[in-house]
Amino acid sequence: MIKQEIKSIYYLRLSAMMMVVLIHTTAQYRHLFDVNTFQSRFYHFINNITRVESGIFIMLVGIVFFYNYQDRKFDMPPLLTYWKKRVVYILIPFVVWSLVYEIHAVYLQTREWNSSDVLNRIVTGQSHYQLYFIFIVVQFYLVFPLVMSIVKWLPSVKKYLALIGIFIEFVFFLLDYTFRLIDIPFFLESFGSFLVGGWIGLTIQEQQLKVSNKKISIWGIIFAIAGIATVFIRYQNMYIATLSIPIELYRLITMTFIIGGSYFVYLLSEKLVLTLSTNMTSMIKSIAYYSFGFYLLHPLVLYYVMEWIPTRGTPGSFHLTIMIQYIFTLLLCYLIIWSFHRFVPFASFVFGKLPKNSYLPWQAYKKVN
């Protein structure tokens, strides 16, 4: 059975990869501006509202996996193929970049090389600040066959999959908060986003038919309210005084922000597929293929961009410099990944799964697949 391409995932990938670079580019606001200034509040808002990208990335995993594997059996041959792809396209690049960041830290003299410590950091996704997220994604890859098997065994849960995921995530949070169950990044912390993605993937045609301006507006309002509340509470707790708010309520607000915001961006992506030309979607697709590579590479590129174009001591405003740093980081990441894709054999071992052809955006725009 030939499956229909879900074109909205390319807009989701592009959105998430641009957000994660923006988060790390604007994080310097804490050292640039005094607390309670407009600048501090503005960059805190930008830096935190874009953290919805974490939910988008996890939701994407759910969409793609549940959609692609809903008709497949998980007996031994397909299961071996599944694990082989995960090792080649996820685990190997993850280990490669963990080692790159370990070596880079030694080069900068911010860390000494100790083999046991290095191994522990790699295994737990702590070699660099963004790699913890890949560690969580790998956990989802490990548990997915079991989750998919349960859904097939109990097909009636498909309709309620999103609610089940949200419920499990919230209950795990309460248990972990009370009993301190685990002290490393754990997949159940994002289980709601994952099963929302699974629900979308299993009901994709129904989801696409129900996209409307009204629905987008409703979820946009939910995202805005929960997002603004989350950003405000974080700012108060970080810089002013801890707000007296039940931890359960705060968690529900942040979950609404992340999960509701991710679903809003999904609906918006489906609308863009319908609104924009096929050529434009093809161009977005050619860039979005590099989203995993962006996630792995961008901190290294950003470090040197900020060295070459420092925010302090550079003529011009902080705001202009931060914008230039962001644009340069995006462009350099793209060019580096594209160059590997185009000229280096087995580039997928470095940047994850890549398509056969390495089209530049304007080439992809002209050539509709």
Coordinates of C-alpha atoms in Angstrom, one line a residue:
M1 CA 0.0 0.0 0.0
I2 CA 1.5 3.4 -1.1
K3 CA 0.9 6.0 1.6
Q4 CA 0.0 9.5 0.9
E5 CA 2.8 12.0 1.7
I6 CA 2.0 14.2 4.7
K7 CA 3.3 17.5 3.4
S8 CA 2.6 19.4 6.6
I9 CA 5.5 17.7 8.4
Y10 CA 7.9 19.7 6.3
Y11 CA 6.5 23.0 7.6
L12 CA 6.5 21.6 11.1
R13 CA 10.2 20.6 10.8
L14 CA 11.1 24.0 9.4
S15 CA 9.2 25.8 12.2
A16 CA 10.8 23.7 15.0
M17 CA 14.4 24.0 13.7
M18 CA 14.1 27.7 13.3
M19 CA 12.7 28.0 16.8
V20 CA 15.4 26.0 18.5
V21 CA 18.1 28.1 16.9
L22 CA 16.3 31.3 18.0
I23 CA 16.0 30.0 21.6
H24 CA 19.8 29.5 21.9
T25 CA 20.6 32.7 20.0
T26 CA 18.4 34.8 22.3
A27 CA 19.4 33.0 25.6
Q28 CA 22.2 35.7 26.0
Y29 CA 19.5 38.2 27.0
R30 CA 20.1 37.2 30.7
H31 CA 23.6 38.7 30.5
L32 CA 22.8 41.7 28.3
F33 CA 19.8 43.5 29.9
D34 CA 18.9 44.4 33.5
V35 CA 15.9 42.6 35.0
N36 CA 12.5 44.4 34.6
T37 CA 13.6 46.3 31.6
F38 CA 11.5 46.1 28.4
Q39 CA 14.4 44.4 26.6
S40 CA 14.7 41.7 29.3
R41 CA 11.0 41.0 29.2
F42 CA 10.9 41.1 25.4
Y43 CA 13.7 38.5 24.9
H44 CA 12.5 36.4 27.8
F45 CA 9.1 36.2 25.9
I46 CA 10.8 35.3 22.6
N47 CA 13.1 32.8 24.3
N48 CA 10.3 31.0 26.1
I49 CA 7.3 31.2 23.7
T50 CA 9.4 29.4 21.1
R51 CA 10.1 26.5 23.5
V52 CA 6.9 25.0 22.0
E53 CA 9.4 23.5 19.5
S54 CA 10.2 20.7 22.0
G55 CA 6.6 19.6 21.7
I56 CA 6.6 20.0 17.9
F57 CA 9.7 17.7 17.5
I58 CA 8.1 15.0 19.7
M59 CA 4.8 15.3 18.0
L60 CA 6.5 14.9 14.7
V61 CA 8.0 11.6 15.8
G62 CA 4.5 10.4 16.8
I63 CA 2.9 11.5 13.5
V64 CA 5.5 9.9 11.3
F65 CA 5.9 6.6 13.2
F66 CA 2.2 5.9 13.8
Y67 CA 1.3 6.8 10.3
N68 CA 4.0 4.7 8.7
Y69 CA 3.7 1.7 10.9
Q70 CA -0.1 1.4 11.5
D71 CA -0.4 -1.3 8.8
R72 CA 2.8 -3.2 9.5
K73 CA 3.4 -6.2 11.7
F74 CA 6.1 -6.0 14.3
D75 CA 7.3 -9.6 13.9
M76 CA 11.1 -10.3 13.7
P77 CA 12.1 -9.2 10.1
P78 CA 10.3 -5.8 10.2
L79 CA 11.4 -5.2 13.7
L80 CA 15.1 -5.8 12.7
T81 CA 14.6 -3.4 9.8
Y82 CA 13.1 -0.8 12.2
W83 CA 16.1 -1.1 14.6
K84 CA 18.6 -0.9 11.8
K85 CA 17.2 2.4 10.5
R86 CA 17.1 3.8 14.1
V87 CA 20.8 2.9 14.6
V88 CA 22.0 4.2 11.3
Y89 CA 20.0 7.5 11.1
I90 CA 19.7 8.4 14.8
L91 CA 22.1 6.6 17.2
I92 CA 25.2 6.9 15.0
P93 CA 24.8 10.7 14.4
F94 CA 24.0 11.1 18.1
V95 CA 27.2 9.4 19.1
V96 CA 29.2 11.2 16.5
W97 CA 28.0 14.6 17.7
S98 CA 28.4 13.7 21.3
L99 CA 32.0 13.0 20.7
V100 CA 32.4 16.2 18.6
Y101 CA 31.1 18.3 21.6
E102 CA 33.2 16.3 24.1
I103 CA 36.4 17.0 22.0
H104 CA 35.3 20.6 21.5
A105 CA 34.9 21.1 25.3
V106 CA 38.5 19.7 25.8
Y107 CA 39.8 22.0 23.1
L108 CA 38.2 25.0 24.8
Q109 CA 39.6 23.8 28.2
T110 CA 36.2 23.8 29.8
R111 CA 36.3 20.0 30.4
E112 CA 38.9 17.4 30.9
W113 CA 38.8 14.1 29.0
N114 CA 37.9 11.2 31.3
S115 CA 36.7 8.1 29.4
S116 CA 34.2 7.0 32.0
D117 CA 32.7 10.5 32.4
V118 CA 32.5 10.9 28.6
L119 CA 30.8 7.5 28.2
N120 CA 28.3 8.4 31.0
R121 CA 27.5 11.8 29.4
I122 CA 27.0 10.2 26.0
V123 CA 24.7 7.5 27.3
T124 CA 22.6 10.0 29.2
G125 CA 22.6 12.7 26.4
Q126 CA 24.6 15.2 28.5
S127 CA 27.6 15.8 26.2
H128 CA 26.1 19.2 25.2
Y129 CA 23.0 21.1 26.2
Q130 CA 20.8 20.2 23.3
L131 CA 21.6 16.4 23.2
Y132 CA 19.4 15.5 26.1
F133 CA 16.5 15.9 23.7
I134 CA 17.9 13.3 21.3
F135 CA 18.3 11.0 24.4
I136 CA 14.5 11.3 24.9
V137 CA 13.8 10.7 21.2
V138 CA 15.8 7.5 21.3
Q139 CA 13.7 6.4 24.3
F140 CA 10.5 6.9 22.2
Y141 CA 12.1 4.8 19.4
L142 CA 12.6 2.0 21.9
V143 CA 9.1 2.0 23.3
F144 CA 7.2 2.7 20.1
P145 CA 6.9 -0.9 18.9
L146 CA 5.3 -1.8 22.3
V147 CA 2.9 1.2 22.1
M148 CA 2.0 0.5 18.5
S149 CA 1.3 -3.1 19.4
I150 CA -1.0 -2.1 22.2
V151 CA -2.9 0.3 19.9
K152 CA -3.4 -2.5 17.4
W153 CA -4.5 -4.9 20.1
L154 CA -7.0 -2.4 21.5
P155 CA -8.1 -0.4 18.4
S156 CA -10.8 1.4 20.4
V157 CA -8.1 3.5 22.1
K158 CA -7.1 5.2 18.9
K159 CA -9.9 7.7 19.2
Y160 CA -8.7 8.7 22.7
L161 CA -4.9 8.3 22.2
A162 CA -4.2 12.0 22.7
L163 CA -6.1 12.2 25.9
I164 CA -4.4 9.0 27.2
G165 CA -1.0 10.5 26.4
I166 CA -1.8 13.7 28.2
F167 CA -3.2 11.9 31.2
I168 CA -0.1 9.6 31.5
E169 CA 2.2 12.5 31.2
F170 CA 0.4 14.4 34.0
V171 CA 0.2 11.4 36.3
F172 CA 3.9 10.7 35.8
F173 CA 4.7 14.3 36.6
L174 CA 2.8 14.1 39.9
L175 CA 4.5 10.8 40.9
D176 CA 8.0 12.0 39.9
Y177 CA 7.4 15.3 41.7
T178 CA 6.3 13.5 44.9
F179 CA 8.7 10.5 44.9
R180 CA 11.6 11.7 42.7
L181 CA 11.4 8.6 40.6
I182 CA 14.1 9.5 38.0
D183 CA 16.8 12.1 37.7
I184 CA 17.6 11.9 33.9
P185 CA 15.5 13.1 31.0
F186 CA 12.7 10.5 30.6
F187 CA 10.2 10.0 27.7
L188 CA 7.1 10.1 29.9
E189 CA 7.8 13.8 30.5
S190 CA 6.7 14.4 26.9
F191 CA 4.3 11.5 26.4
G192 CA 1.4 13.8 25.7
S193 CA 3.0 15.4 22.7
F194 CA 4.0 11.9 21.4
L195 CA 0.6 10.4 21.5
V196 CA -1.0 13.6 20.2
G197 CA 1.3 13.0 17.2
G198 CA 0.2 9.4 17.2
W199 CA -3.4 10.4 17.2
I200 CA -2.8 12.7 14.2
G201 CA -0.9 10.1 12.3
L202 CA -3.6 7.5 12.8
T203 CA -6.4 9.8 11.8
I204 CA -4.5 12.0 9.3
Q205 CA -7.2 12.1 6.6
E206 CA -9.9 13.1 9.1
Q207 CA -7.5 15.7 10.6
Q208 CA -6.8 17.3 7.2
L209 CA -10.5 17.4 6.3
K210 CA -11.3 19.2 9.5
V211 CA -8.7 22.0 9.2
S212 CA -10.5 25.4 9.1
N213 CA -9.8 29.0 10.0
K214 CA -12.1 28.7 13.0
K215 CA -10.3 25.7 14.4
I216 CA -6.9 27.3 13.8
S217 CA -8.1 30.5 15.6
I218 CA -9.4 28.6 18.6
W219 CA -6.2 26.6 19.0
G220 CA -4.2 29.8 18.4
I221 CA -6.0 31.5 21.2
I222 CA -5.5 28.5 23.5
F223 CA -1.8 28.6 22.6
A224 CA -1.5 32.3 23.2
I225 CA -3.2 32.3 26.6
A226 CA -1.3 29.3 27.9
G227 CA 1.9 30.5 26.4
I228 CA 1.7 34.0 27.8
A229 CA 0.7 32.6 31.3
T230 CA 3.7 30.2 31.2
V231 CA 6.1 33.0 30.1
F232 CA 4.8 35.3 32.8
I233 CA 5.1 32.7 35.6
R234 CA 8.6 31.8 34.5
Y235 CA 9.7 35.4 34.5
Q236 CA 8.2 36.1 37.9
N237 CA 9.8 32.9 39.4
M238 CA 13.2 33.5 37.8
Y239 CA 13.7 37.2 38.5
I240 CA 11.1 38.7 40.9
A241 CA 9.6 36.3 43.5
T242 CA 8.2 32.8 43.3
L243 CA 4.4 32.9 42.7
S244 CA 2.2 31.0 45.1
I245 CA 0.6 28.7 42.5
P246 CA -0.2 25.0 42.9
I247 CA 2.4 23.0 41.1
E248 CA -0.3 20.8 39.5
L249 CA -2.0 23.9 38.0
Y250 CA 1.4 25.2 36.7
R251 CA 2.1 21.9 35.1
L252 CA -1.4 21.9 33.4
I253 CA -0.7 25.4 32.0
T254 CA 2.7 24.4 30.6
M255 CA 1.3 21.2 29.1
T256 CA -1.5 23.2 27.4
F257 CA 1.2 25.6 26.1
I258 CA 3.4 22.9 24.7
I259 CA 0.8 20.3 23.5
G260 CA -1.8 22.8 22.5
G261 CA 0.8 25.0 20.8
S262 CA 2.2 22.1 18.9
Y263 CA -1.3 21.1 17.6
F264 CA -1.9 24.7 16.6
V265 CA 1.3 24.8 14.6
Y266 CA 0.3 21.5 13.0
L267 CA -3.1 23.0 11.9
L268 CA -1.3 26.0 10.6
S269 CA 1.1 23.8 8.6
E270 CA -1.8 21.9 7.0
K271 CA -3.3 25.3 6.1
L272 CA 0.0 26.4 4.5
V273 CA 0.0 23.2 2.4
L274 CA -3.4 24.2 1.0
T275 CA -2.6 27.8 0.6
L276 CA 1.0 27.9 -0.8
S277 CA 2.0 26.5 -4.2
T278 CA 3.3 23.0 -4.7
N279 CA 6.6 24.6 -5.7
M280 CA 6.9 26.4 -2.4
T281 CA 6.1 23.2 -0.5
S282 CA 8.8 21.4 -2.5
M283 CA 11.3 24.1 -1.5
I284 CA 10.4 23.9 2.2
K285 CA 10.7 20.2 2.0
S286 CA 14.3 20.4 0.7
I287 CA 15.3 22.6 3.7
A288 CA 13.2 20.6 6.2
Y289 CA 15.1 17.4 5.4
Y290 CA 18.0 19.0 7.3
S291 CA 16.1 19.6 10.6
F292 CA 17.8 16.8 12.5
G293 CA 21.2 18.0 11.3
F294 CA 20.3 21.6 12.4
Y295 CA 19.5 20.3 15.8
L296 CA 22.8 18.5 16.1
L297 CA 25.0 21.2 14.5
H298 CA 23.7 24.6 15.5
P299 CA 25.2 25.0 18.9
L300 CA 28.7 24.6 17.5
V301 CA 28.0 27.0 14.6
L302 CA 26.4 29.5 17.0
Y303 CA 29.4 29.5 19.3
Y304 CA 31.7 30.6 16.5
V305 CA 29.2 33.1 15.0
M306 CA 29.0 34.7 18.4
E307 CA 32.8 34.7 18.6
W308 CA 33.1 36.4 15.1
I309 CA 30.2 38.8 15.7
P310 CA 30.2 39.4 19.5
T311 CA 27.1 41.1 20.9
R312 CA 29.2 43.2 23.2
G313 CA 31.7 45.6 21.7
T314 CA 30.2 45.4 18.2
P315 CA 29.1 48.7 16.5
G316 CA 25.3 48.8 16.4
S317 CA 22.5 47.8 18.7
F318 CA 22.3 44.5 20.6
H319 CA 19.1 43.8 18.8
L320 CA 20.6 44.1 15.4
T321 CA 23.6 42.0 16.4
I322 CA 21.4 39.2 17.8
M323 CA 19.3 39.2 14.6
I324 CA 22.5 39.0 12.5
Q325 CA 23.8 36.1 14.6
Y326 CA 20.6 34.2 14.2
I327 CA 20.5 34.7 10.4
F328 CA 24.2 33.8 10.0
T329 CA 23.7 30.6 12.1
L330 CA 20.8 29.5 10.0
L331 CA 22.6 30.1 6.8
L332 CA 25.9 28.5 7.9
C333 CA 24.1 25.4 9.3
Y334 CA 22.3 24.9 6.0
L335 CA 25.4 25.4 3.9
I336 CA 27.4 23.0 6.0
I337 CA 24.8 20.2 6.0
W338 CA 24.1 20.7 2.3
S339 CA 27.9 20.5 1.5
F340 CA 28.1 17.3 3.4
H341 CA 25.0 16.0 1.7
R342 CA 26.4 17.0 -1.7
F343 CA 30.1 16.1 -1.5
V344 CA 30.7 13.7 1.5
P345 CA 29.9 10.0 1.2
F346 CA 27.7 8.5 4.0
A347 CA 26.6 12.0 5.2
S348 CA 23.6 10.3 6.8
F349 CA 25.9 8.9 9.5
V350 CA 26.6 12.5 10.5
F351 CA 23.3 14.4 10.0
G352 CA 20.7 11.7 10.0
K353 CA 18.6 10.4 7.1
L354 CA 19.0 12.5 4.0
P355 CA 17.3 12.2 0.6
K356 CA 19.2 10.9 -2.5
N357 CA 19.4 14.3 -4.2
S358 CA 20.8 17.4 -2.7
Y359 CA 18.7 20.2 -4.2
L360 CA 19.3 23.8 -3.2
P361 CA 16.0 25.6 -2.3
W362 CA 15.6 27.4 -5.7
Q363 CA 16.3 24.1 -7.5
A364 CA 13.7 22.3 -5.5
Y365 CA 11.3 25.2 -6.1
K366 CA 11.6 24.6 -9.9
K367 CA 11.5 20.8 -9.6
V368 CA 8.3 19.6 -8.1
N369 CA 8.7 16.0 -6.9

